[in-house]
mmCIF file of C-alpha atoms in Angstrom:
data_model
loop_
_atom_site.group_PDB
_atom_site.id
_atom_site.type_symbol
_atom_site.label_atom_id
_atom_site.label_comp_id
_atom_site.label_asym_id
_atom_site.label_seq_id
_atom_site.Cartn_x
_atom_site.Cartn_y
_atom_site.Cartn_z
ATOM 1 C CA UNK W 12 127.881 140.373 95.407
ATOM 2 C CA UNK W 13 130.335 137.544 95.847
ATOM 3 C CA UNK W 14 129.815 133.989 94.649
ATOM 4 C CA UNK W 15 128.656 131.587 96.370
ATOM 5 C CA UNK W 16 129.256 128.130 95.634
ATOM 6 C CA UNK W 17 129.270 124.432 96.739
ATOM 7 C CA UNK W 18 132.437 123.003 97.466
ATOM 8 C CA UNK W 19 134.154 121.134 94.431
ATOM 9 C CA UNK W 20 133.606 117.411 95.152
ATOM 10 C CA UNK W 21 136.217 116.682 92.388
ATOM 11 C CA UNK W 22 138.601 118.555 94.452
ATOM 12 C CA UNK W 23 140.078 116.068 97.167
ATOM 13 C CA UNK W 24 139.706 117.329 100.648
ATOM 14 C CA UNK W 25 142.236 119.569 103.116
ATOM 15 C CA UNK W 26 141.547 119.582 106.378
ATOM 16 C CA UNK W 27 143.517 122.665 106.988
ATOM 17 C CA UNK W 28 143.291 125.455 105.017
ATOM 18 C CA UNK W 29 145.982 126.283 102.617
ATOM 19 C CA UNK W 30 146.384 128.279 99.686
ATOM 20 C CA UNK W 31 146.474 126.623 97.082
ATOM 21 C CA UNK W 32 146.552 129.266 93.856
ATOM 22 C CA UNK W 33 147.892 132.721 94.134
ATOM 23 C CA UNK W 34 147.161 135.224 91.172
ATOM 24 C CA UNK W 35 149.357 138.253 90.275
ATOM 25 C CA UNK W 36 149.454 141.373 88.121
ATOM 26 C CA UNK W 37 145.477 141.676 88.235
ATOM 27 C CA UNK W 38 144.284 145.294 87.269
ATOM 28 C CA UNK W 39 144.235 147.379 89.299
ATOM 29 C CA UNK W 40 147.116 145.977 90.836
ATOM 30 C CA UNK W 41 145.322 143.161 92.878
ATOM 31 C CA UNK W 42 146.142 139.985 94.663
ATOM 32 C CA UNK W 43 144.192 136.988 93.703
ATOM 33 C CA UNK W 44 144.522 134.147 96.488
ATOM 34 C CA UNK W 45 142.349 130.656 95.941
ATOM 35 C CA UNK W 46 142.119 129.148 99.742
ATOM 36 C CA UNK W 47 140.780 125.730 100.199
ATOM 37 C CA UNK W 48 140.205 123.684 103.414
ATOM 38 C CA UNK W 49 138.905 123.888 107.152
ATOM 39 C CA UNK W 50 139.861 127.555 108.865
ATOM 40 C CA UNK W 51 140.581 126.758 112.428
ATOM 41 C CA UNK W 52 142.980 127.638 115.013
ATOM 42 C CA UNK W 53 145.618 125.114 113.906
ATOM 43 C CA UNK W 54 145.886 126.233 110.282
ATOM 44 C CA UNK W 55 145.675 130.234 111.388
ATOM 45 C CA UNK W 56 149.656 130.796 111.875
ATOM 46 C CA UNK W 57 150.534 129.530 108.147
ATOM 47 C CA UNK W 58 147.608 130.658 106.172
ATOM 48 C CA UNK W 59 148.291 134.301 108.033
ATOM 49 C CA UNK W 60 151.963 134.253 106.922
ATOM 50 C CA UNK W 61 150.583 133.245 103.398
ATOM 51 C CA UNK W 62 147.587 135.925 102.969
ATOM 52 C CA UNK W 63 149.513 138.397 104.178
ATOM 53 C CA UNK W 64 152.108 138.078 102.432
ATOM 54 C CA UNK W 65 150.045 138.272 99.302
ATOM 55 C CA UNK W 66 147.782 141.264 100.512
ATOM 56 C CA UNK W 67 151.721 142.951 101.013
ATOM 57 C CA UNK W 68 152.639 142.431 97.108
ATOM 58 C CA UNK W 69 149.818 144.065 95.900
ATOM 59 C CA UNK W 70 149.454 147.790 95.591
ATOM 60 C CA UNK W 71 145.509 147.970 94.876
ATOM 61 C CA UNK W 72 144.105 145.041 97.529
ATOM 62 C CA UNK W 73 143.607 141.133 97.769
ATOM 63 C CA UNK W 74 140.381 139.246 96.680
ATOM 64 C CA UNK W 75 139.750 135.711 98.203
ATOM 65 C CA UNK W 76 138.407 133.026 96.318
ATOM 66 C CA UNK W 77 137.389 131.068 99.506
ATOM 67 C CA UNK W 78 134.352 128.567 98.040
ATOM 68 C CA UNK W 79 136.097 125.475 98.629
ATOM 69 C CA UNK W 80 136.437 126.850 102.566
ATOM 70 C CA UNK W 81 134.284 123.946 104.344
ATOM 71 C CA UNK W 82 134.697 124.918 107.883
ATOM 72 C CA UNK W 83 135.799 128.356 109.587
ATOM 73 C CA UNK W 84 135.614 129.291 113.354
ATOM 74 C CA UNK W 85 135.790 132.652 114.963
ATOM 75 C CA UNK W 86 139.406 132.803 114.574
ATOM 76 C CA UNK W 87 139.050 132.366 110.729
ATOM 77 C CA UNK W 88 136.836 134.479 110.660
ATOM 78 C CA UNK W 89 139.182 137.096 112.975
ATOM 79 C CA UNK W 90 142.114 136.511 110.528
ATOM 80 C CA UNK W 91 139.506 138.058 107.658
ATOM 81 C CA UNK W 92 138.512 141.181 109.201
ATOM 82 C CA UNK W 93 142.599 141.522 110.087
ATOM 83 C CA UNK W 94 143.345 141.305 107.388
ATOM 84 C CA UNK W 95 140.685 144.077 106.372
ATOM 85 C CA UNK W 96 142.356 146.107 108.770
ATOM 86 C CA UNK W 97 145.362 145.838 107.564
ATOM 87 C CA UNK W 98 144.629 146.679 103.993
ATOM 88 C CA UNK W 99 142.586 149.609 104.623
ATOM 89 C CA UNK W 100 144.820 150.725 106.500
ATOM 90 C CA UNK W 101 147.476 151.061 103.437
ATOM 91 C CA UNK W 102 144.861 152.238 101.535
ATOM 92 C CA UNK W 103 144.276 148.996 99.657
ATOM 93 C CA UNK W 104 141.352 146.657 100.277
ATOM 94 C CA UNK W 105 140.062 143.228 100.852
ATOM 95 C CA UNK W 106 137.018 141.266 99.263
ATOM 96 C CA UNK W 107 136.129 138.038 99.563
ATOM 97 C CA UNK W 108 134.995 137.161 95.978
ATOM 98 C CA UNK W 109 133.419 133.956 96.372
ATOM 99 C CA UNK W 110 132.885 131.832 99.782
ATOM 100 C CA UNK W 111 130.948 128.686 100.311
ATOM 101 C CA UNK W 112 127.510 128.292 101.931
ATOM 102 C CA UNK W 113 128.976 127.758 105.495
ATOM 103 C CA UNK W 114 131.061 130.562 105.224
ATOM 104 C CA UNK W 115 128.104 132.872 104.350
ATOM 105 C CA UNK W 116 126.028 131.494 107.019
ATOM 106 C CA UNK W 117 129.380 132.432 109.453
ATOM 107 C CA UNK W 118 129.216 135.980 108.065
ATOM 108 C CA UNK W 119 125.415 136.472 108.366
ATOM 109 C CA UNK W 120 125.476 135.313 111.767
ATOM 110 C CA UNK W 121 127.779 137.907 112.772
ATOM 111 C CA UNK W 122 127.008 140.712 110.712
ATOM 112 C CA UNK W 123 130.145 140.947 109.057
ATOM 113 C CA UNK W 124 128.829 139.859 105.361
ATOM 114 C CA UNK W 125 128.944 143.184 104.463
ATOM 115 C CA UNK W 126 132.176 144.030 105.438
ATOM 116 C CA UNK W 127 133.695 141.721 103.652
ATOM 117 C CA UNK W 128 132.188 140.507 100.464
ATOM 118 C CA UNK W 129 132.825 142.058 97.600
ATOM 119 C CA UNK W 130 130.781 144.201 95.671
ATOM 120 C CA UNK W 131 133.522 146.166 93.904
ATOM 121 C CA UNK W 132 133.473 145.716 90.211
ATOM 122 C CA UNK W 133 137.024 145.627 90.161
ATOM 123 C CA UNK W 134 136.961 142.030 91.697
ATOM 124 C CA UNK W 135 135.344 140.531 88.796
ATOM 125 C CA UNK W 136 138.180 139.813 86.948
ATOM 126 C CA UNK W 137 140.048 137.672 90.184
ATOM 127 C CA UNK W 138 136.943 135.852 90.894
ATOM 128 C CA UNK W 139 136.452 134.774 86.715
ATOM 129 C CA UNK W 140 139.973 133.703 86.980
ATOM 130 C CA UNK W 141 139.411 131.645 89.945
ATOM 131 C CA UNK W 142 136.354 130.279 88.845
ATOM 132 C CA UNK W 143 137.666 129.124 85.936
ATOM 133 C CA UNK W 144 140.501 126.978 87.932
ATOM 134 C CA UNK W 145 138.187 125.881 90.013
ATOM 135 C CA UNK W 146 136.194 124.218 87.674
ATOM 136 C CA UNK W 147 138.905 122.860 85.567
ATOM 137 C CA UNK W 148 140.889 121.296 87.885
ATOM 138 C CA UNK W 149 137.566 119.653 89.437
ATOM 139 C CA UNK W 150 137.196 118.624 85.762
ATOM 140 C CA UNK W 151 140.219 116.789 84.993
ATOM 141 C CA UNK W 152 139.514 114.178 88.030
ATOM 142 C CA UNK W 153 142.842 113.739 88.637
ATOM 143 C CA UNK W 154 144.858 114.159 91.714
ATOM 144 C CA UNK W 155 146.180 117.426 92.615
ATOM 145 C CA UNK W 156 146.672 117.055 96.754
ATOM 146 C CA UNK W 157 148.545 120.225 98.169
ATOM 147 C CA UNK W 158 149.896 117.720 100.445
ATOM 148 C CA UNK W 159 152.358 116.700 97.778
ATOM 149 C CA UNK W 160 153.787 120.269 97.296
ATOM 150 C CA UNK W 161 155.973 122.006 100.312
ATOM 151 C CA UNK W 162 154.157 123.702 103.433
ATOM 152 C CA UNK W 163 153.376 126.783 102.602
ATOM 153 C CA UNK W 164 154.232 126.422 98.625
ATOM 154 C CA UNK W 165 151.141 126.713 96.267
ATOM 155 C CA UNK W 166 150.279 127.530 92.290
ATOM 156 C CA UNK W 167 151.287 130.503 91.630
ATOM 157 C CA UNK W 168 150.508 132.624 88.549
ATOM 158 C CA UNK W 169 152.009 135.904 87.245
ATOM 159 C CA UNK W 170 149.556 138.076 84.444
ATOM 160 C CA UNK W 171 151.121 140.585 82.209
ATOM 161 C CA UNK W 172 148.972 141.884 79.383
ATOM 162 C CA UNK W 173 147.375 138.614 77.292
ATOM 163 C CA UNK W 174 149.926 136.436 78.553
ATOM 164 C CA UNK W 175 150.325 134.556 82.322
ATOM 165 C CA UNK W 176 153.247 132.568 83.820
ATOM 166 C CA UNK W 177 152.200 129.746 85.910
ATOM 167 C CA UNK W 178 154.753 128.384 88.462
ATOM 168 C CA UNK W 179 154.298 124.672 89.735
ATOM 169 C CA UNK W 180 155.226 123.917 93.072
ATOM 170 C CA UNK W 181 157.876 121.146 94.072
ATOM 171 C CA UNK W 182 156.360 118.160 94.290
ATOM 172 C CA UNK W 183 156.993 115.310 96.903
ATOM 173 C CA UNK W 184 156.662 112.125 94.825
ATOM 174 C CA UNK W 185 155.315 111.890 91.338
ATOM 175 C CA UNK W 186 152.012 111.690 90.026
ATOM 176 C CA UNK W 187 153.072 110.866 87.003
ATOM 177 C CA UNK W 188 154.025 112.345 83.521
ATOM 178 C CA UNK W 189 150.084 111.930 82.255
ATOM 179 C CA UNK W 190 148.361 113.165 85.181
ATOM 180 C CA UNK W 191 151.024 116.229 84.965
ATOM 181 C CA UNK W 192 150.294 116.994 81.691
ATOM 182 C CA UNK W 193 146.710 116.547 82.190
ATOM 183 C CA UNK W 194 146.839 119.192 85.083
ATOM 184 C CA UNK W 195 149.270 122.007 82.506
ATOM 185 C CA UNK W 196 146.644 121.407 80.172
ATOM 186 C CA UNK W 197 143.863 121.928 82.545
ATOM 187 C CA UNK W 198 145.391 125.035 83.855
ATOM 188 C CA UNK W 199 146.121 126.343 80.390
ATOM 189 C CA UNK W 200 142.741 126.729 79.261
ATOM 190 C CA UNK W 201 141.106 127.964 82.223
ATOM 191 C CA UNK W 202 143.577 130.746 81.977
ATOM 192 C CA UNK W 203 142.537 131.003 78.178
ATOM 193 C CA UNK W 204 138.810 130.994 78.777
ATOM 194 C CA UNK W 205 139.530 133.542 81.113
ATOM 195 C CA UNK W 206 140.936 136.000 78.824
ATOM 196 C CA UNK W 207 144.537 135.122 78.255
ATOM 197 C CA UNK W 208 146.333 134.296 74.783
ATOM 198 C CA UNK W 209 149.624 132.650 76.427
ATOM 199 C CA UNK W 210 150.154 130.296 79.348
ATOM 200 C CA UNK W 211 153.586 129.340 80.292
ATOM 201 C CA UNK W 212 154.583 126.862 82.722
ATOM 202 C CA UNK W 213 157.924 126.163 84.662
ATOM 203 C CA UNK W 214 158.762 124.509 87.862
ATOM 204 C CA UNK W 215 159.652 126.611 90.739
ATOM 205 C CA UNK W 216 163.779 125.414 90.470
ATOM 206 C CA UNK W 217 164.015 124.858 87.087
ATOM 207 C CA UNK W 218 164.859 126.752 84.481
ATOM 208 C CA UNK W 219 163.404 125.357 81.886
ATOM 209 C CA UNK W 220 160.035 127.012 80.171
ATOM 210 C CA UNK W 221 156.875 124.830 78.749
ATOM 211 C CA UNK W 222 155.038 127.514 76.715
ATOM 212 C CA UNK W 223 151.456 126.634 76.035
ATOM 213 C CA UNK W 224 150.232 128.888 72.419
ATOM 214 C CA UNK W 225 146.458 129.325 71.957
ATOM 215 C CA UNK W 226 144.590 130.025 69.100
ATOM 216 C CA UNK W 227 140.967 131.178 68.714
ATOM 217 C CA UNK W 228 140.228 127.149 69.562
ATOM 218 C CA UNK W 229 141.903 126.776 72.622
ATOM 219 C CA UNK W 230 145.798 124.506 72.595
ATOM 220 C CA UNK W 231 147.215 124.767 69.741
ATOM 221 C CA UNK W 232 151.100 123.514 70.514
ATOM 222 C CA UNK W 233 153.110 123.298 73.279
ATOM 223 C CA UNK W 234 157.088 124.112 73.805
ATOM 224 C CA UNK W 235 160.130 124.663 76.235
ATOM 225 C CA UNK W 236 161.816 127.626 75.621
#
């Protein structure tokens, strides 16, 4: 049974929905997307382009991480069972791993809960990963607005084995070198609660690597290669 949970209060607001973190090189070849913000008509064109595009890179299916979803009409909720569609009919799948309680009430109401949460045990992994960004970027307090990154752009992290590749988005304006590091750091260790021995950061044009090393008590040093 999917997750449900409140809305991160730490997490500022986005009226339309957006992606905001994609995950990649899940087993068994899943697609991890992290969608936050009010599904409505207006955001439908971009946040289509964006799932689908994700659902299309993997070869097993796409879970959706959609607790921090506050609103969704009948179109959102048409977009989901599309993308069902769509995925079953490439003989992959869709789950939503996690939703918020408006969401739920949305899929109760129209008897399409069980269509679309997941019950497959093969989403647990995406939806610990998820959860574990979630609650570390709500931690760190610090501002992390999608509005600052390009339409469309969003976090995007690569897993292979014990290790993960995080890719930051271009930022318009600066939050600062602190808050930056604050929100590497952040990242890091979610990714290391979650399972994973390496994190490595880069920007999406640079070329430059910041390697974050654990050891069996979280950060131990941090490099560019």
């Amino acid at each position: 049974m999917a997750a449900r949970s409140q809305p991160d209060a730490a997490v500022e607001a986005h009226p339309a929905a957006r992606v905001l973190v994609t995950v990649e090189g899940l087993p068994p070849g899943r697609f991890t997307a992290l969608v936050a913000g009010e599904i409505t008509e207006g955001s439908l064109a971009r946040l289509r382009r964006s799932l689908t595009a994700a659902l299309d890179s993997s070869s097993g299916g796409l879970d959706l991480d959609l607790s921090d979803v506050g609103f969704c009409d009948i179109t959102g909720l048409h977009l989901l069972l599309e993308l069902r569609a769509r995925a079953t009919a490439t003989g992959r799948s869709l789950s939503v791993t996690a939703l918020s309680p408006a969401l739920l009430r949305l899929l109760r109401a129209t008897g399409c809960a069980g269509r679309l949460i997941g019950t497959d045990a093969a989403a647990a992994g995406s939806l610990l990963v998820t959860a574990e960004l979630r609650r570390a970027l709500a931690a760190t307090g610090t501002p992390w607005s999608a509005a600052r990154w390009a339409p469309g752009d969003c976090l995007r992290i690569r897993i292979h084995g014990d290790a993960a590749t995080v890719t930051w988005p271009v930022a318009r304006g600066s939050a600062g070198a602190g808050a930056e590091q604050v929100l590497y750091e952040a990242v890091a260790s979610a990714l290391h609660r979650a399972g994973l021995h390496s994190v490595r950061h880069r920007a999406a044009q640079a070329r430059s690597v910041r390697s974050a090393l654990f050891g069996p008590r979280g950060l131990t040093r941090t490099r560019r290669a």
